[in-house]
mmCIF file of C-alpha atoms in Angstrom:
data_model
loop_
_atom_site.group_PDB
_atom_site.id
_atom_site.type_symbol
_atom_site.label_atom_id
_atom_site.label_comp_id
_atom_site.label_asym_id
_atom_site.label_seq_id
_atom_site.Cartn_x
_atom_site.Cartn_y
_atom_site.Cartn_z
ATOM 1 C CA MET K 19 -53.378 17.326 -31.605
ATOM 2 C CA LEU K 20 -56.779 18.430 -32.940
ATOM 3 C CA SER K 21 -59.025 20.990 -31.699
ATOM 4 C CA PRO K 22 -62.572 20.831 -30.701
ATOM 5 C CA THR K 23 -64.906 22.454 -33.456
ATOM 6 C CA PHE K 24 -65.041 26.371 -33.315
ATOM 7 C CA VAL K 25 -68.220 28.146 -34.659
ATOM 8 C CA ILE K 26 -66.841 31.682 -36.523
ATOM 9 C CA ASP K 27 -70.052 33.497 -36.807
ATOM 10 C CA GLY K 28 -69.257 37.056 -37.165
ATOM 11 C CA ILE K 29 -66.022 39.422 -36.700
ATOM 12 C CA TYR K 30 -63.563 38.610 -34.381
ATOM 13 C CA LYS K 31 -60.572 40.606 -33.815
ATOM 14 C CA SER K 32 -57.636 39.537 -32.063
ATOM 15 C CA MET K 33 -58.200 37.798 -28.472
ATOM 16 C CA GLU K 34 -62.395 37.756 -29.043
ATOM 17 C CA GLY K 35 -62.716 34.547 -31.198
ATOM 18 C CA PRO K 36 -63.958 31.112 -29.845
ATOM 19 C CA LYS K 37 -60.967 29.285 -27.875
ATOM 20 C CA ALA K 38 -59.846 25.816 -26.264
ATOM 21 C CA SER K 39 -57.317 23.922 -24.566
ATOM 22 C CA ARG K 40 -55.942 21.037 -24.217
ATOM 23 C CA TYR K 41 -52.867 18.760 -22.331
ATOM 24 C CA ILE K 42 -51.180 16.871 -24.479
ATOM 25 C CA GLN K 43 -47.969 14.486 -23.825
ATOM 26 C CA LEU K 44 -45.697 13.890 -26.684
ATOM 27 C CA GLU K 45 -44.838 10.125 -25.822
ATOM 28 C CA ASN K 46 -46.111 8.081 -22.420
ATOM 29 C CA SER K 47 -42.681 7.634 -21.591
ATOM 30 C CA GLU K 48 -39.658 8.903 -19.289
ATOM 31 C CA LYS K 49 -37.436 9.537 -22.251
ATOM 32 C CA LEU K 50 -36.018 12.969 -22.681
ATOM 33 C CA LEU K 51 -36.995 14.489 -25.880
ATOM 34 C CA TRP K 52 -36.197 17.436 -27.742
ATOM 35 C CA ILE K 53 -39.018 20.086 -29.108
ATOM 36 C CA THR K 54 -37.627 21.446 -32.189
ATOM 37 C CA GLY K 55 -40.684 23.485 -33.520
ATOM 38 C CA PHE K 56 -44.360 23.987 -34.065
ATOM 39 C CA ASP K 57 -47.148 24.747 -36.560
ATOM 40 C CA VAL K 58 -50.662 25.291 -36.420
ATOM 41 C CA LYS K 59 -53.434 25.166 -39.296
ATOM 42 C CA ALA K 60 -56.992 25.645 -39.952
ATOM 43 C CA LEU K 61 -59.478 22.968 -41.140
ATOM 44 C CA ASP K 62 -62.734 22.677 -42.362
ATOM 45 C CA ALA K 63 -64.477 20.835 -39.402
ATOM 46 C CA THR K 64 -66.868 19.056 -41.595
ATOM 47 C CA THR K 65 -64.502 18.206 -44.804
ATOM 48 C CA ASN K 66 -60.888 18.350 -43.212
ATOM 49 C CA ASP K 67 -60.013 20.714 -46.055
ATOM 50 C CA ALA K 68 -57.404 23.188 -45.342
ATOM 51 C CA LEU K 69 -58.286 26.975 -44.648
ATOM 52 C CA PRO K 70 -56.833 30.037 -44.691
ATOM 53 C CA ASN K 71 -54.759 30.934 -41.656
ATOM 54 C CA ASP K 72 -57.089 34.079 -41.397
ATOM 55 C CA TYR K 73 -59.133 31.759 -38.908
ATOM 56 C CA ILE K 74 -55.791 31.638 -36.800
ATOM 57 C CA CYS K 75 -55.197 33.906 -33.711
ATOM 58 C CA HIS K 76 -53.043 32.423 -31.476
ATOM 59 C CA MET K 77 -51.775 28.765 -30.739
ATOM 60 C CA ASN K 78 -50.003 29.325 -27.161
ATOM 61 C CA VAL K 79 -48.073 26.768 -25.420
ATOM 62 C CA ASP K 80 -47.776 26.274 -21.832
ATOM 63 C CA LEU K 81 -45.693 24.527 -19.264
ATOM 64 C CA ASN K 82 -46.083 23.228 -15.649
ATOM 65 C CA ASP K 83 -42.944 25.002 -14.710
ATOM 66 C CA ALA K 84 -43.460 23.549 -10.927
ATOM 67 C CA GLN K 85 -42.866 20.500 -12.418
ATOM 68 C CA TYR K 86 -40.582 21.172 -15.253
ATOM 69 C CA TYR K 87 -38.091 22.816 -13.145
ATOM 70 C CA SER K 88 -38.011 20.691 -9.896
ATOM 71 C CA TYR K 89 -37.388 17.772 -12.364
ATOM 72 C CA TRP K 90 -34.066 19.338 -13.104
ATOM 73 C CA GLN K 91 -33.828 20.387 -9.338
ATOM 74 C CA LEU K 92 -33.875 24.265 -10.857
ATOM 75 C CA ASN K 93 -36.385 25.152 -8.002
ATOM 76 C CA ASP K 94 -35.520 29.033 -7.734
ATOM 77 C CA ARG K 95 -36.832 29.435 -11.359
ATOM 78 C CA ILE K 96 -40.614 28.466 -10.353
ATOM 79 C CA GLY K 97 -43.155 31.573 -10.596
ATOM 80 C CA MET K 98 -40.254 33.873 -11.875
ATOM 81 C CA GLN K 99 -42.333 34.326 -15.032
ATOM 82 C CA TYR K 100 -45.528 33.173 -16.841
ATOM 83 C CA PRO K 101 -44.964 29.383 -17.431
ATOM 84 C CA ARG K 102 -45.556 30.001 -21.289
ATOM 85 C CA MET K 103 -43.082 28.245 -23.735
ATOM 86 C CA THR K 104 -44.333 30.202 -27.093
ATOM 87 C CA SER K 105 -46.965 31.278 -29.258
ATOM 88 C CA LEU K 106 -47.883 30.920 -32.537
ATOM 89 C CA SER K 107 -50.582 33.561 -34.104
ATOM 90 C CA HIS K 108 -51.724 35.081 -37.435
ATOM 91 C CA GLY K 109 -48.529 35.308 -39.766
ATOM 92 C CA LEU K 110 -46.296 33.011 -38.079
ATOM 93 C CA GLU K 111 -47.865 29.911 -38.137
ATOM 94 C CA HIS K 112 -44.758 27.793 -37.741
ATOM 95 C CA PHE K 113 -41.453 27.760 -37.200
ATOM 96 C CA ASP K 114 -38.155 25.661 -36.395
ATOM 97 C CA PHE K 115 -35.464 26.420 -33.685
ATOM 98 C CA PRO K 116 -31.677 26.784 -35.190
ATOM 99 C CA LYS K 117 -30.343 23.536 -36.012
ATOM 100 C CA GLY K 118 -28.715 21.620 -32.842
ATOM 101 C CA TYR K 119 -31.358 23.421 -30.422
ATOM 102 C CA GLY K 120 -34.498 23.357 -29.128
ATOM 103 C CA VAL K 121 -36.503 22.431 -25.919
ATOM 104 C CA PRO K 122 -35.785 19.541 -23.505
ATOM 105 C CA ILE K 123 -39.228 17.964 -21.868
ATOM 106 C CA ILE K 124 -39.578 14.587 -20.479
ATOM 107 C CA GLY K 125 -41.930 12.642 -23.247
ATOM 108 C CA LYS K 126 -45.397 12.245 -20.548
ATOM 109 C CA ASP K 127 -44.926 15.976 -19.268
ATOM 110 C CA PHE K 128 -47.922 17.618 -20.105
ATOM 111 C CA LEU K 129 -48.124 20.786 -22.299
ATOM 112 C CA PHE K 130 -51.185 23.025 -21.988
ATOM 113 C CA ILE K 131 -52.098 23.706 -25.726
ATOM 114 C CA THR K 132 -54.728 26.848 -26.423
ATOM 115 C CA THR K 133 -55.806 27.615 -29.632
ATOM 116 C CA GLN K 134 -58.133 30.843 -30.788
ATOM 117 C CA THR K 135 -60.067 31.646 -33.792
ATOM 118 C CA LEU K 136 -59.900 34.763 -35.872
ATOM 119 C CA ASN K 137 -62.309 36.637 -38.984
ATOM 120 C CA HIS K 138 -60.964 40.220 -39.394
ATOM 121 C CA ASN K 139 -62.871 40.260 -42.993
ATOM 122 C CA GLN K 140 -66.095 38.579 -43.089
ATOM 123 C CA PRO K 141 -69.084 39.908 -40.986
ATOM 124 C CA LYS K 142 -71.518 37.572 -42.612
ATOM 125 C CA ILE K 143 -70.026 34.131 -42.029
ATOM 126 C CA PHE K 144 -71.174 30.553 -40.578
ATOM 127 C CA LYS K 145 -68.210 28.480 -40.691
ATOM 128 C CA LYS K 146 -67.303 25.556 -38.108
ATOM 129 C CA VAL K 147 -63.312 25.339 -37.859
ATOM 130 C CA LYS K 148 -60.742 23.391 -36.197
ATOM 131 C CA HIS K 149 -56.962 24.116 -35.512
ATOM 132 C CA GLU K 150 -54.691 21.263 -36.242
ATOM 133 C CA VAL K 151 -51.400 21.770 -33.700
ATOM 134 C CA GLY K 152 -48.182 19.843 -34.723
ATOM 135 C CA VAL K 153 -45.028 19.683 -32.374
ATOM 136 C CA LYS K 154 -41.997 18.828 -33.698
ATOM 137 C CA TYR K 155 -39.445 16.695 -31.501
ATOM 138 C CA GLU K 156 -36.736 14.396 -31.541
ATOM 139 C CA ALA K 157 -34.811 11.953 -29.197
ATOM 140 C CA TYR K 158 -31.895 13.624 -27.384
ATOM 141 C CA ASN K 159 -28.574 12.216 -28.954
ATOM 142 C CA LYS K 160 -26.405 14.128 -26.456
ATOM 143 C CA SER K 161 -25.559 16.922 -29.035
ATOM 144 C CA GLN K 162 -28.782 19.188 -28.687
ATOM 145 C CA LYS K 163 -28.491 22.186 -26.893
ATOM 146 C CA PRO K 164 -30.991 23.512 -24.289
ATOM 147 C CA LEU K 165 -32.898 26.646 -24.852
ATOM 148 C CA MET K 166 -34.987 28.548 -22.064
ATOM 149 C CA THR K 167 -37.766 31.119 -22.918
ATOM 150 C CA ARG K 168 -37.844 34.478 -21.919
ATOM 151 C CA THR K 169 -41.419 36.855 -22.759
ATOM 152 C CA VAL K 170 -40.972 40.396 -23.162
ATOM 153 C CA TYR K 171 -43.424 42.740 -24.299
ATOM 154 C CA ILE K 172 -44.180 46.445 -24.829
ATOM 155 C CA GLN K 173 -45.888 48.035 -21.897
ATOM 156 C CA LEU K 174 -47.295 51.754 -22.182
ATOM 157 C CA PRO K 175 -48.233 53.614 -19.295
ATOM 158 C CA PHE K 176 -51.537 55.368 -19.456
ATOM 159 C CA ASP K 177 -53.603 57.776 -17.011
ATOM 160 C CA LYS K 178 -55.294 55.787 -14.366
ATOM 161 C CA ASN K 179 -57.614 58.168 -13.399
ATOM 162 C CA ASP K 180 -59.105 58.939 -16.642
ATOM 163 C CA PRO K 181 -57.644 56.091 -19.109
ATOM 164 C CA PHE K 182 -59.491 56.488 -21.915
ATOM 165 C CA LYS K 183 -59.419 60.170 -22.629
ATOM 166 C CA GLY K 184 -57.841 61.176 -25.752
ATOM 167 C CA PRO K 185 -55.819 62.300 -28.333
ATOM 168 C CA LEU K 186 -52.865 61.840 -27.018
ATOM 169 C CA ASP K 187 -49.990 63.836 -27.235
ATOM 170 C CA THR K 188 -47.969 62.330 -30.335
ATOM 171 C CA ALA K 189 -44.697 63.012 -28.326
ATOM 172 C CA SER K 190 -45.412 61.484 -25.421
ATOM 173 C CA ASN K 191 -44.966 57.166 -24.615
ATOM 174 C CA GLN K 192 -48.303 57.370 -23.214
ATOM 175 C CA CYS K 193 -51.371 54.916 -24.775
ATOM 176 C CA ILE K 194 -55.047 54.626 -24.117
ATOM 177 C CA PRO K 195 -55.760 51.019 -23.116
ATOM 178 C CA VAL K 196 -58.228 48.444 -25.314
ATOM 179 C CA GLU K 197 -59.678 48.187 -21.456
ATOM 180 C CA THR K 198 -57.985 47.974 -17.995
ATOM 181 C CA LYS K 199 -58.759 44.576 -16.612
ATOM 182 C CA ASN K 200 -56.473 42.231 -18.795
ATOM 183 C CA HIS K 201 -52.805 43.443 -20.256
ATOM 184 C CA THR K 202 -52.931 45.824 -17.501
ATOM 185 C CA TYR K 203 -49.486 46.061 -14.912
ATOM 186 C CA CYS K 204 -47.974 48.222 -12.255
ATOM 187 C CA ASP K 205 -44.852 49.645 -12.012
ATOM 188 C CA LYS K 206 -42.293 50.113 -8.933
ATOM 189 C CA ALA K 207 -43.101 53.819 -8.855
ATOM 190 C CA GLY K 208 -47.180 52.626 -8.891
ATOM 191 C CA ASN K 209 -47.782 53.796 -12.596
ATOM 192 C CA MET K 210 -50.380 52.177 -14.467
ATOM 193 C CA LEU K 211 -49.131 50.377 -17.904
ATOM 194 C CA SER K 212 -51.118 48.573 -20.714
ATOM 195 C CA GLY K 213 -49.578 45.460 -22.894
ATOM 196 C CA HIS K 214 -52.777 46.070 -25.139
ATOM 197 C CA TRP K 215 -53.421 49.338 -26.682
ATOM 198 C CA VAL K 216 -55.039 51.346 -29.329
ATOM 199 C CA ILE K 217 -53.350 53.144 -32.027
ATOM 200 C CA PRO K 218 -54.736 55.876 -34.167
ATOM 201 C CA LYS K 219 -54.593 56.017 -38.122
ATOM 202 C CA GLY K 220 -51.341 56.926 -39.473
ATOM 203 C CA THR K 221 -47.693 56.012 -38.327
ATOM 204 C CA ARG K 222 -46.455 55.446 -34.911
ATOM 205 C CA THR K 223 -43.310 53.942 -33.094
ATOM 206 C CA TYR K 224 -43.904 52.437 -29.731
ATOM 207 C CA ARG K 225 -41.184 51.657 -27.467
ATOM 208 C CA SER K 226 -40.935 50.232 -23.560
ATOM 209 C CA SER K 227 -37.840 49.085 -21.215
ATOM 210 C CA ILE K 228 -37.280 45.009 -21.203
ATOM 211 C CA GLN K 229 -34.897 45.064 -18.454
ATOM 212 C CA GLU K 230 -37.056 43.460 -15.661
ATOM 213 C CA GLN K 231 -38.412 40.618 -18.119
ATOM 214 C CA LEU K 232 -35.026 39.667 -19.388
ATOM 215 C CA GLN K 233 -33.934 39.112 -15.983
ATOM 216 C CA ILE K 234 -29.937 38.921 -17.303
ATOM 217 C CA LYS K 235 -27.871 38.215 -14.246
ATOM 218 C CA ASP K 236 -24.752 38.538 -16.205
ATOM 219 C CA SER K 237 -24.850 37.721 -19.701
ATOM 220 C CA LEU K 238 -27.433 35.222 -21.916
ATOM 221 C CA ARG K 239 -26.807 33.871 -25.789
ATOM 222 C CA LEU K 240 -29.677 34.427 -27.850
ATOM 223 C CA HIS K 241 -30.600 32.146 -30.693
ATOM 224 C CA PHE K 242 -34.548 32.378 -31.881
ATOM 225 C CA SER K 243 -37.089 34.980 -31.498
ATOM 226 C CA ALA K 244 -41.183 34.422 -32.187
ATOM 227 C CA PRO K 245 -42.532 37.984 -32.477
ATOM 228 C CA HIS K 246 -46.415 38.250 -31.864
ATOM 229 C CA VAL K 247 -48.018 41.367 -33.195
ATOM 230 C CA HIS K 248 -51.480 42.586 -34.540
ATOM 231 C CA PRO K 249 -52.739 43.860 -37.904
ATOM 232 C CA PHE K 250 -51.319 47.282 -38.812
ATOM 233 C CA ALA K 251 -47.549 46.437 -37.315
ATOM 234 C CA THR K 252 -44.932 46.824 -39.365
ATOM 235 C CA SER K 253 -42.104 45.635 -37.739
ATOM 236 C CA ILE K 254 -40.527 45.072 -33.851
ATOM 237 C CA SER K 255 -37.335 45.404 -32.887
ATOM 238 C CA ILE K 256 -34.656 44.902 -29.603
ATOM 239 C CA TYR K 257 -32.370 47.859 -29.170
ATOM 240 C CA ASP K 258 -29.840 48.212 -27.009
ATOM 241 C CA LYS K 259 -30.051 51.698 -25.456
ATOM 242 C CA THR K 260 -25.985 51.106 -23.982
ATOM 243 C CA THR K 261 -24.739 51.081 -27.310
ATOM 244 C CA ASP K 262 -27.123 52.770 -29.451
ATOM 245 C CA LYS K 263 -27.707 50.143 -31.413
ATOM 246 C CA THR K 264 -30.468 47.955 -32.960
ATOM 247 C CA ILE K 265 -29.465 44.442 -32.092
ATOM 248 C CA PHE K 266 -32.582 43.145 -34.588
ATOM 249 C CA THR K 267 -35.532 43.697 -36.431
ATOM 250 C CA CYS K 268 -38.236 41.581 -37.231
ATOM 251 C CA ASN K 269 -40.310 43.068 -40.344
ATOM 252 C CA VAL K 270 -44.251 42.409 -40.538
ATOM 253 C CA LYS K 271 -46.026 42.317 -43.732
ATOM 254 C CA ASN K 272 -49.584 42.935 -43.506
ATOM 255 C CA TYR K 273 -52.157 42.117 -46.457
ATOM 256 C CA LYS K 274 -52.897 44.813 -49.137
ATOM 257 C CA ASN K 275 -56.584 43.732 -50.119
ATOM 258 C CA ARG K 276 -57.662 42.654 -46.325
ATOM 259 C CA ILE K 277 -56.952 42.962 -43.033
ATOM 260 C CA GLY K 278 -54.394 40.868 -41.570
ATOM 261 C CA LEU K 279 -50.879 39.573 -41.247
ATOM 262 C CA GLU K 280 -49.239 37.789 -44.255
ATOM 263 C CA LYS K 281 -45.903 37.298 -43.043
ATOM 264 C CA ILE K 282 -44.159 37.748 -39.336
ATOM 265 C CA GLU K 283 -40.214 37.306 -39.554
ATOM 266 C CA THR K 284 -38.236 35.876 -37.047
ATOM 267 C CA PHE K 285 -34.765 35.670 -35.255
ATOM 268 C CA SER K 286 -32.922 32.519 -35.824
ATOM 269 C CA SER K 287 -29.143 32.117 -35.373
ATOM 270 C CA GLU K 288 -27.116 28.999 -34.604
ATOM 271 C CA LYS K 289 -24.153 31.057 -33.610
ATOM 272 C CA GLY K 290 -26.401 33.558 -31.403
ATOM 273 C CA ILE K 291 -25.802 36.894 -30.253
ATOM 274 C CA TRP K 292 -24.848 37.889 -26.568
ATOM 275 C CA LEU K 293 -26.994 40.301 -24.522
ATOM 276 C CA TYR K 294 -25.677 41.682 -21.237
ATOM 277 C CA GLY K 295 -27.229 42.449 -17.585
ATOM 278 C CA ASN K 296 -25.382 45.752 -17.472
ATOM 279 C CA HIS K 297 -27.028 47.151 -20.715
ATOM 280 C CA GLU K 298 -30.066 48.826 -21.234
ATOM 281 C CA TYR K 299 -32.375 46.642 -23.622
ATOM 282 C CA GLU K 300 -35.952 48.010 -25.428
ATOM 283 C CA LEU K 301 -38.646 46.497 -27.288
ATOM 284 C CA VAL K 302 -39.560 48.520 -30.233
ATOM 285 C CA MET K 303 -42.248 48.613 -32.696
ATOM 286 C CA THR K 304 -43.708 50.337 -35.524
ATOM 287 C CA CYS K 305 -47.018 50.456 -36.771
ATOM 288 C CA ASN K 306 -49.050 52.174 -39.851
ATOM 289 C CA ASN K 307 -52.802 51.859 -39.362
ATOM 290 C CA THR K 308 -53.987 52.444 -42.936
ATOM 291 C CA SER K 309 -57.764 51.536 -41.923
ATOM 292 C CA LYS K 310 -60.219 54.686 -41.303
ATOM 293 C CA THR K 311 -60.602 53.606 -37.781
ATOM 294 C CA GLU K 312 -58.684 53.314 -34.592
ATOM 295 C CA GLN K 313 -57.113 49.536 -34.359
ATOM 296 C CA ASP K 314 -55.924 47.542 -31.002
ATOM 297 C CA MET K 315 -52.272 46.628 -31.085
ATOM 298 C CA MET K 316 -50.038 44.475 -28.727
ATOM 299 C CA GLY K 317 -46.073 43.731 -29.015
ATOM 300 C CA SER K 318 -44.041 40.920 -27.595
ATOM 301 C CA MET K 319 -41.429 38.163 -28.262
ATOM 302 C CA PHE K 320 -40.727 35.096 -27.126
ATOM 303 C CA LEU K 321 -36.902 34.800 -26.720
ATOM 304 C CA PHE K 322 -35.151 32.010 -26.560
ATOM 305 C CA PHE K 323 -31.407 31.350 -24.718
ATOM 306 C CA TYR K 324 -28.959 28.977 -24.496
ATOM 307 C CA ASP K 325 -29.755 27.358 -20.936
ATOM 308 C CA LYS K 326 -26.113 26.445 -19.746
ATOM 309 C CA GLU K 327 -27.021 25.828 -16.593
ATOM 310 C CA LEU K 328 -29.827 23.590 -17.447
ATOM 311 C CA ASP K 329 -27.234 21.720 -20.366
ATOM 312 C CA GLU K 330 -24.889 20.706 -16.808
ATOM 313 C CA LYS K 331 -27.935 19.688 -15.234
ATOM 314 C CA ILE K 332 -28.783 17.045 -18.391
ATOM 315 C CA GLN K 333 -25.007 16.162 -18.648
ATOM 316 C CA ASN K 334 -24.623 15.163 -15.024
ATOM 317 C CA LYS K 335 -28.260 13.485 -14.928
ATOM 318 C CA LEU K 336 -27.294 11.447 -17.692
#
């Protein structure tokens, strides 16, 4: 899929650049297909030459969850979480699921693809850019195992009466939100939380509970994780508070000569690791703001678990 042409004419930090969305179908058929990976590239809109990934902010893939789950008679899942399958971003422009695993989809079902531009480092610029999105898939051969997505993200409390007052106590878990309209949530106790916050200069660690986001009833086996973070993040982990152990860590490599992410590690395992409903889990992120000013930050993961219930539905249906 090729995006429309985007004009980059100044600095666009994360989530600020021109963006566009399109629907795609993998095939115009009723075939059961298996999505095995994604990639996104930046191209010069005039010459089609490859450009640095510095012009890629996001590539989001959303499902029509009502259509998707009703087909498999899993209606209790509809509307239970935001219907985003996954996201690629600067530093993680491609990934493949572990061998033998993927996301099942009917060929004619629509995927909603959104791409957004980025430019952290060139204030004087006029460049026309397109994004080329690739979806890797294969025919179902009765051996692949289905994955389902759960999105987890750091949410930090802030003062709803004076949200932008600082500095904050470094020992507190509070934040100053970037703004209070988007990525703002309210917990059961009425506290305001932000998923998009300001980080000061220097090193910091941020953490929050992901219990409600995981929605684990008994246990789930995790096979893949695709993190999303902003520049100056250095790692993101899932931590088991019950056992006092880090489940896994994805390290983040920043460019040394400019603002941006060179590489975000993923977690990938054919064997998988078990997460349990009676354990308490946190998402933990470390940051090192080496710039001269405050920066914006987010921390999230797209977690892919083996979907036993859907596997049984597929076997019975076919």
